[in-house]
Short mmCIF file of C-alpha atoms in Angstrom, two decimals:
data_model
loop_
_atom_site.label_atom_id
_atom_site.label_comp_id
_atom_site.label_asym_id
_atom_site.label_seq_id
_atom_site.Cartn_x
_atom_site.Cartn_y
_atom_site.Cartn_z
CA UNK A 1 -1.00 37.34 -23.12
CA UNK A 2 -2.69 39.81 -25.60
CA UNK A 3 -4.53 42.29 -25.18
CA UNK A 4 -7.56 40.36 -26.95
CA UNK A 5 -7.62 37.37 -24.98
CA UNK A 6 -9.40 37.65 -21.23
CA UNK A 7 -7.26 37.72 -18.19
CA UNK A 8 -7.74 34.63 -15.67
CA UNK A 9 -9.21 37.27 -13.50
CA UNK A 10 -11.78 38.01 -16.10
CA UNK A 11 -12.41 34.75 -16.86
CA UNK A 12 -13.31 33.73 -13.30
CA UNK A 13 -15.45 36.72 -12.98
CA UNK A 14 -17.58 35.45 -16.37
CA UNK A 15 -18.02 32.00 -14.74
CA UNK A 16 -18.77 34.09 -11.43
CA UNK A 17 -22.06 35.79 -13.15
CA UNK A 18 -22.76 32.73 -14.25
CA UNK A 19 -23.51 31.56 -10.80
CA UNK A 20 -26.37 28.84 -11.07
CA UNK A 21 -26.57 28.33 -7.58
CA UNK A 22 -30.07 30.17 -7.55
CA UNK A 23 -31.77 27.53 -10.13
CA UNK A 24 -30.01 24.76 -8.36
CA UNK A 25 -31.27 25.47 -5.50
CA UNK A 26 -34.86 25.44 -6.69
CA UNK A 27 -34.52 22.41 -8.79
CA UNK A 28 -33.50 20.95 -5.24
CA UNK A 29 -36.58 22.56 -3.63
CA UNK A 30 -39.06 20.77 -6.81
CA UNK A 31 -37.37 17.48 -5.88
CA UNK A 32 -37.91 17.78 -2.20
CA UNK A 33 -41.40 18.53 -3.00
CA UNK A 34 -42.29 15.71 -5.59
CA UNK A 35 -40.65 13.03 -2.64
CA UNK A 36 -42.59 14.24 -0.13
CA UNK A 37 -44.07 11.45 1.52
CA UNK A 38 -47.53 13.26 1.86
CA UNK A 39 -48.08 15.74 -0.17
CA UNK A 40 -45.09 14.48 -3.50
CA UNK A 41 -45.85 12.62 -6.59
CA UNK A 42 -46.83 9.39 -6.19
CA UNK A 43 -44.52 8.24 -8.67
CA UNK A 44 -41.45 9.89 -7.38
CA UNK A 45 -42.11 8.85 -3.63
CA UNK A 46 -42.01 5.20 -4.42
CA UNK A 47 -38.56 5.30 -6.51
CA UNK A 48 -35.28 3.77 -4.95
CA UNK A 49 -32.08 4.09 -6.10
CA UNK A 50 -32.11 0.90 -7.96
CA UNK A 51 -35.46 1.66 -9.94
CA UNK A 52 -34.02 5.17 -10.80
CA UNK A 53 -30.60 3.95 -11.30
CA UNK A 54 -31.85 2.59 -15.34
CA UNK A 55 -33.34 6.23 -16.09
CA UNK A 56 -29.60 7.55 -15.40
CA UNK A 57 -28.08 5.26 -17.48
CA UNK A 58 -30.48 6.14 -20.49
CA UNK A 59 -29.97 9.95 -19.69
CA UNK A 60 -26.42 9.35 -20.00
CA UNK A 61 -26.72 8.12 -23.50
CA UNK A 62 -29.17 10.64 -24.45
CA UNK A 63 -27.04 13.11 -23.70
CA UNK A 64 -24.54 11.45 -25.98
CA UNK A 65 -26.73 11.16 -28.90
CA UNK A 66 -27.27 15.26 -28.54
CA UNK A 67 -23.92 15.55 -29.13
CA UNK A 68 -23.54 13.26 -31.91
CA UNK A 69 -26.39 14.98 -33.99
CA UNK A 70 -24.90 18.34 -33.01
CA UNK A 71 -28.02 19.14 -31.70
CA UNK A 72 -27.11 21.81 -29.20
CA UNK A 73 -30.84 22.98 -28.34
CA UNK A 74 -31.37 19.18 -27.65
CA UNK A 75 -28.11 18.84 -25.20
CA UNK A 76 -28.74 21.83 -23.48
CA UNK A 77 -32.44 19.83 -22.58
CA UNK A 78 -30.43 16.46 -21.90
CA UNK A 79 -27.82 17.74 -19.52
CA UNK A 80 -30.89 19.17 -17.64
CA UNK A 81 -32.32 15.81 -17.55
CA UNK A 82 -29.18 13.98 -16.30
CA UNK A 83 -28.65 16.84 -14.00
CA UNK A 84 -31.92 16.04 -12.36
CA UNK A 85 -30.98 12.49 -12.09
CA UNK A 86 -27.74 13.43 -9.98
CA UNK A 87 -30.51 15.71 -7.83
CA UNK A 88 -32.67 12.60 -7.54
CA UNK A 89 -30.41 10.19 -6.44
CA UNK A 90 -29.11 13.09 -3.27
CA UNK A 91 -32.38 13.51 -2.34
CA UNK A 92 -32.93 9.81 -1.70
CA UNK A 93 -29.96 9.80 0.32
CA UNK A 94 -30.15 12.69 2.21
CA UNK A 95 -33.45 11.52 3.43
CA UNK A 96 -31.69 8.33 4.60
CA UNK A 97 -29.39 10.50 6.10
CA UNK A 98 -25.94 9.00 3.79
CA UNK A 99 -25.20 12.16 2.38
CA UNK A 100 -26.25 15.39 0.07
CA UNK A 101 -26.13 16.84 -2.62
CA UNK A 102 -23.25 19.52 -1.28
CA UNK A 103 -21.40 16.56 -0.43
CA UNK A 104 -21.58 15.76 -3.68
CA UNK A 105 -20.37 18.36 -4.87
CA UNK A 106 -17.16 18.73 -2.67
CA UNK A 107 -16.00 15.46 -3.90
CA UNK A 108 -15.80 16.19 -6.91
CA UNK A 109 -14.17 19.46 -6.26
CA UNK A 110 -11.59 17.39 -3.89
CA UNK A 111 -11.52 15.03 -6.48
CA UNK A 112 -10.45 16.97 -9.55
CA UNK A 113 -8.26 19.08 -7.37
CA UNK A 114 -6.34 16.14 -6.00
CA UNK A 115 -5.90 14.49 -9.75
CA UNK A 116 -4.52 17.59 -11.17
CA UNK A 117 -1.89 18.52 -8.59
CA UNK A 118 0.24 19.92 -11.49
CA UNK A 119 -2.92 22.44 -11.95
CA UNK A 120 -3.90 23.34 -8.70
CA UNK A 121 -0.88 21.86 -6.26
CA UNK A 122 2.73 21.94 -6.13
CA UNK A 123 3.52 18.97 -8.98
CA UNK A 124 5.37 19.97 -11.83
CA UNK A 125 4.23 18.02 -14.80
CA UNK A 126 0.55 16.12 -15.08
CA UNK A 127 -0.23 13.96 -18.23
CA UNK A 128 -1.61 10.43 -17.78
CA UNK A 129 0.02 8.56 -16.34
CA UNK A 130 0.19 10.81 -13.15
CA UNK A 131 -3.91 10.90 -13.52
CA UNK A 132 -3.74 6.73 -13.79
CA UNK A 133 -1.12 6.77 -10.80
CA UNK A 134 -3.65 9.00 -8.43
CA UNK A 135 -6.45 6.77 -9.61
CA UNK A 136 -4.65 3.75 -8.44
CA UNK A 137 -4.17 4.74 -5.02
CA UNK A 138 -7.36 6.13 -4.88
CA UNK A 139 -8.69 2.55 -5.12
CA UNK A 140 -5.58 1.43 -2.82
CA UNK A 141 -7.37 3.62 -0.01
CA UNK A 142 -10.81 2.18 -0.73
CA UNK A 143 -9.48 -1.51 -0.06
CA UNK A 144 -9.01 -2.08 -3.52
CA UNK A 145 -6.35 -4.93 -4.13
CA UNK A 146 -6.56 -6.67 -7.45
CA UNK A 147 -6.07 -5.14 -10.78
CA UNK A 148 -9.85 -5.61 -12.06
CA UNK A 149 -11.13 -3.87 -9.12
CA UNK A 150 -13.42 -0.61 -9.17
CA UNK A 151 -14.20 -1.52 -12.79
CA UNK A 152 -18.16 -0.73 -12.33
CA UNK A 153 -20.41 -3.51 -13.11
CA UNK A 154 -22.96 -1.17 -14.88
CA UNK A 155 -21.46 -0.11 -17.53
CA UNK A 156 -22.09 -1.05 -21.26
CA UNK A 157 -20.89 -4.85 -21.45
CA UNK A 158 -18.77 -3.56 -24.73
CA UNK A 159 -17.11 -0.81 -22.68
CA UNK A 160 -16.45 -3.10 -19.20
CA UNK A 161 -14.81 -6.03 -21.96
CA UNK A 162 -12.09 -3.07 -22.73
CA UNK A 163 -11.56 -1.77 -19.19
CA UNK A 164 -11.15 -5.19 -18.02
CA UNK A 165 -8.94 -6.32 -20.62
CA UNK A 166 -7.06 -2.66 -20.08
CA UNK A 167 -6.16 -2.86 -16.57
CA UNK A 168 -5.03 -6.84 -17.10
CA UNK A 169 -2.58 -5.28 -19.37
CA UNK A 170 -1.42 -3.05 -16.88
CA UNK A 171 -0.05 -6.25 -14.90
CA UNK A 172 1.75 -7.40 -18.45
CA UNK A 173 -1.44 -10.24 -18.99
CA UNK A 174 -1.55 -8.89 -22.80
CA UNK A 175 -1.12 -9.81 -25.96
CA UNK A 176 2.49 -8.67 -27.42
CA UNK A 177 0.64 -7.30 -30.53
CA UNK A 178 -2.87 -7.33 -32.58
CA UNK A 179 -2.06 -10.95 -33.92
CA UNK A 180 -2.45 -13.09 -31.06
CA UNK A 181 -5.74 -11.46 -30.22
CA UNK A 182 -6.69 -11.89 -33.52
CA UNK A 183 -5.96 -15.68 -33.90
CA UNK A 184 -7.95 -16.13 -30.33
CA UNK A 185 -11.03 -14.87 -32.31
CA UNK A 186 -10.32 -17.74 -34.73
CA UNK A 187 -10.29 -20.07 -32.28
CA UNK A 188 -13.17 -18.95 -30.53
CA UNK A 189 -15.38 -18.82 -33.30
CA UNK A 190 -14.45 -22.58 -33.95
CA UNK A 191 -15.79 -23.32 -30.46
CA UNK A 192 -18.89 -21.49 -31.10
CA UNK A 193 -19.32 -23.58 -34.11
CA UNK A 194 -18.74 -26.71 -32.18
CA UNK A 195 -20.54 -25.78 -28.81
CA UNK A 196 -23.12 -29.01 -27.38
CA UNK A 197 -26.18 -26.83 -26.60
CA UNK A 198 -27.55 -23.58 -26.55
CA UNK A 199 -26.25 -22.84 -22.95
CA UNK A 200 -22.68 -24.00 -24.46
CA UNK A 201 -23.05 -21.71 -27.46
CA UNK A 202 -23.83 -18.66 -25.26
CA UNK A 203 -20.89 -19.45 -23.36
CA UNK A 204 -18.65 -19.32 -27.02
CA UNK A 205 -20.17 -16.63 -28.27
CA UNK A 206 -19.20 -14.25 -25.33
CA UNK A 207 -15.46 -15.50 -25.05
CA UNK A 208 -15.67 -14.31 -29.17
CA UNK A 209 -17.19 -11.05 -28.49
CA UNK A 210 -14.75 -10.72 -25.99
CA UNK A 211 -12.17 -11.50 -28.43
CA UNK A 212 -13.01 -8.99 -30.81
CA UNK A 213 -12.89 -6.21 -27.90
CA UNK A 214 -9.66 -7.41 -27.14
CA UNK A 215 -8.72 -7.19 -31.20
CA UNK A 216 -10.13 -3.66 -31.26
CA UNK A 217 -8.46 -2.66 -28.29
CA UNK A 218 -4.80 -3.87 -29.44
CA UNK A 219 -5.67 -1.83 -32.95
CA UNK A 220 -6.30 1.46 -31.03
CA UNK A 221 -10.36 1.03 -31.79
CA UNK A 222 -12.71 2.01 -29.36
CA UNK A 223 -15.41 -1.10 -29.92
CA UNK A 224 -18.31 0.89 -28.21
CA UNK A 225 -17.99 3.48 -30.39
CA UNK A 226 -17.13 1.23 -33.43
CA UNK A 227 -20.20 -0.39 -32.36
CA UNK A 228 -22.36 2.34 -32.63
CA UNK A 229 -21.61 3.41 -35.85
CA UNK A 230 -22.00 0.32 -37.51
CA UNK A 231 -25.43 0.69 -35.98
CA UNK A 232 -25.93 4.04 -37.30
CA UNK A 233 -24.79 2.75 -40.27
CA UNK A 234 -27.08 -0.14 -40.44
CA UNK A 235 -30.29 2.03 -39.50
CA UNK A 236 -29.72 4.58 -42.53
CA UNK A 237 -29.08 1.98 -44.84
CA UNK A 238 -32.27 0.29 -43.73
CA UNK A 239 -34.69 2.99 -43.53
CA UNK A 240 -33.15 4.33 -47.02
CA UNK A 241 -34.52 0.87 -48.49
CA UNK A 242 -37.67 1.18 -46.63
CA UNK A 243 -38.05 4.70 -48.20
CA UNK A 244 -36.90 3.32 -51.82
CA UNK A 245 -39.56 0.23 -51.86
CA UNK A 246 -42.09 1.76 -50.07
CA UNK A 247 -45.37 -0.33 -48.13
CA UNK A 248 -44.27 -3.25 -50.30
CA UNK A 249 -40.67 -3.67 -48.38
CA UNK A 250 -41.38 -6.63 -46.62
CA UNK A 251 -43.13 -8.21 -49.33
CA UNK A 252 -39.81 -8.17 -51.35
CA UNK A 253 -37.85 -11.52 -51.23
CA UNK A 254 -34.52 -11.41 -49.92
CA UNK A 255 -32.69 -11.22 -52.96
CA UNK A 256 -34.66 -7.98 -54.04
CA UNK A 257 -33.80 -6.50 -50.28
CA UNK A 258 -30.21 -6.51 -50.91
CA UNK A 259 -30.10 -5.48 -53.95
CA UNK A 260 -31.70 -2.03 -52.64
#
């Protein structure tokens, strides 16, 4: 160690007066106010876990899209409102007496404690595949028994395709390489193209998005992320042609659009 960097000591002493235990607290005490049932926001007393559970989600990816325009000011405001989500949702149980918010938080603690035992147990080496092997009887002990279990309904439909198609591969149900899950796009896109009705067709055209997770995954591509670029992409190119053409933008033909 030299003698510029900080020792561990001094480290955990920085994190120490750092404490936000204080502010915590009181954004626990607004909470408690806004749900009480006499005297809290009308709004906030009438939420349930399910009608909040859609603002978390789109705190989640706002949070996200802080840190994809670099926009520290604007993450530090985010994480605040996601925060206040997690505060919500403890609230709402703690008043149906499931648990708190300091539960919570030990569970965490217990949690990344017992997936690091090479950090803060006896194990000698971590890496992934100790993390993945942890995970797995983690679900083991909450009656999980089939590989596709504990994959959370909720998330983004591009994200769940990968997970799914991820832990199948686990069992060996994979493709030996990128071309077979490239040919079953092929072959899905014919049976979009030949689907009876529109029920039929929505049918196809999932088994081909599917397929072209299943592509991206086998070429080491994220598709969520792929995803949203092309749609960052898309939305510059767009408003740049808007900008270019000006009020008469949708009065150009087709033809006139591309060519901007």
């Amino acid at each position: 160690m030299t003698e510029a960097e900080p020792s561990p000591d001094h480290r955990t002493a920085e994190i120490a007066a750092s404490d936000p235990s204080p502010d915590i607290e009181r954004l626990m005490t607004i909470m408690a106010r806004l749900r009480d049932p006499v005297h809290g926001c009308e709004w906030d007393t009438i939420q349930t876990f399910a009608t909040i559970a859609p603002y978390t989600i789109e705190e989640a990816y706002e949070v996200a899209d802080a840190i994809a325009r670099d926009d520290m000011m604007d993450l530090k405001d985010e994480l605040g409102d996601l925060l206040l989500q997690v505060i919500f949702h403890s609230r709402m149980a703690q008043e149906s007496g499931a648990f708190a918010l300091a539960d919570v938080v030990a569970a965490i603690c217990d949690k990344m404690e017992r997936r690091h035992p090479h950090i803060f147990g006896t194990a000698q080496q971590g890496g992934h595949h100790l993390w993945e092997q942890i995970k797995s009887e983690e679900r083991g002990r909450k009656g999980a028994s089939g590989a596709l279990d504990g994959v959370a309904i909720g998330l983004p439909a591009l994200t769940r395709a990968e997970k799914l198609q991820k832990r199948a591969a686990r069992t060996g149900f994979d493709w030996p390489d990128p071309s077979g899950a490239r040919a079953k796009i092929d072959e899905e896109l014919a049976e979009v193209e030949t689907a009876k009705d529109t029920d039929h067709r929505a049918e196809e055209i999932g088994d081909l998005l599917f397929a072209t997770v299943n592509w991206s995954r086998k070429l080491g591509i994220d598709p969520e992320a792929a995803l949203r670029a092309a749609n960052a992409k898309f939305e510059t190119r767009f408003r740049a042609m808007e900008a270019q053409a000006g009020d008469a933008f949708p009065t150009l033909t087709l033809a006139q659009q591309e060519t901007l």
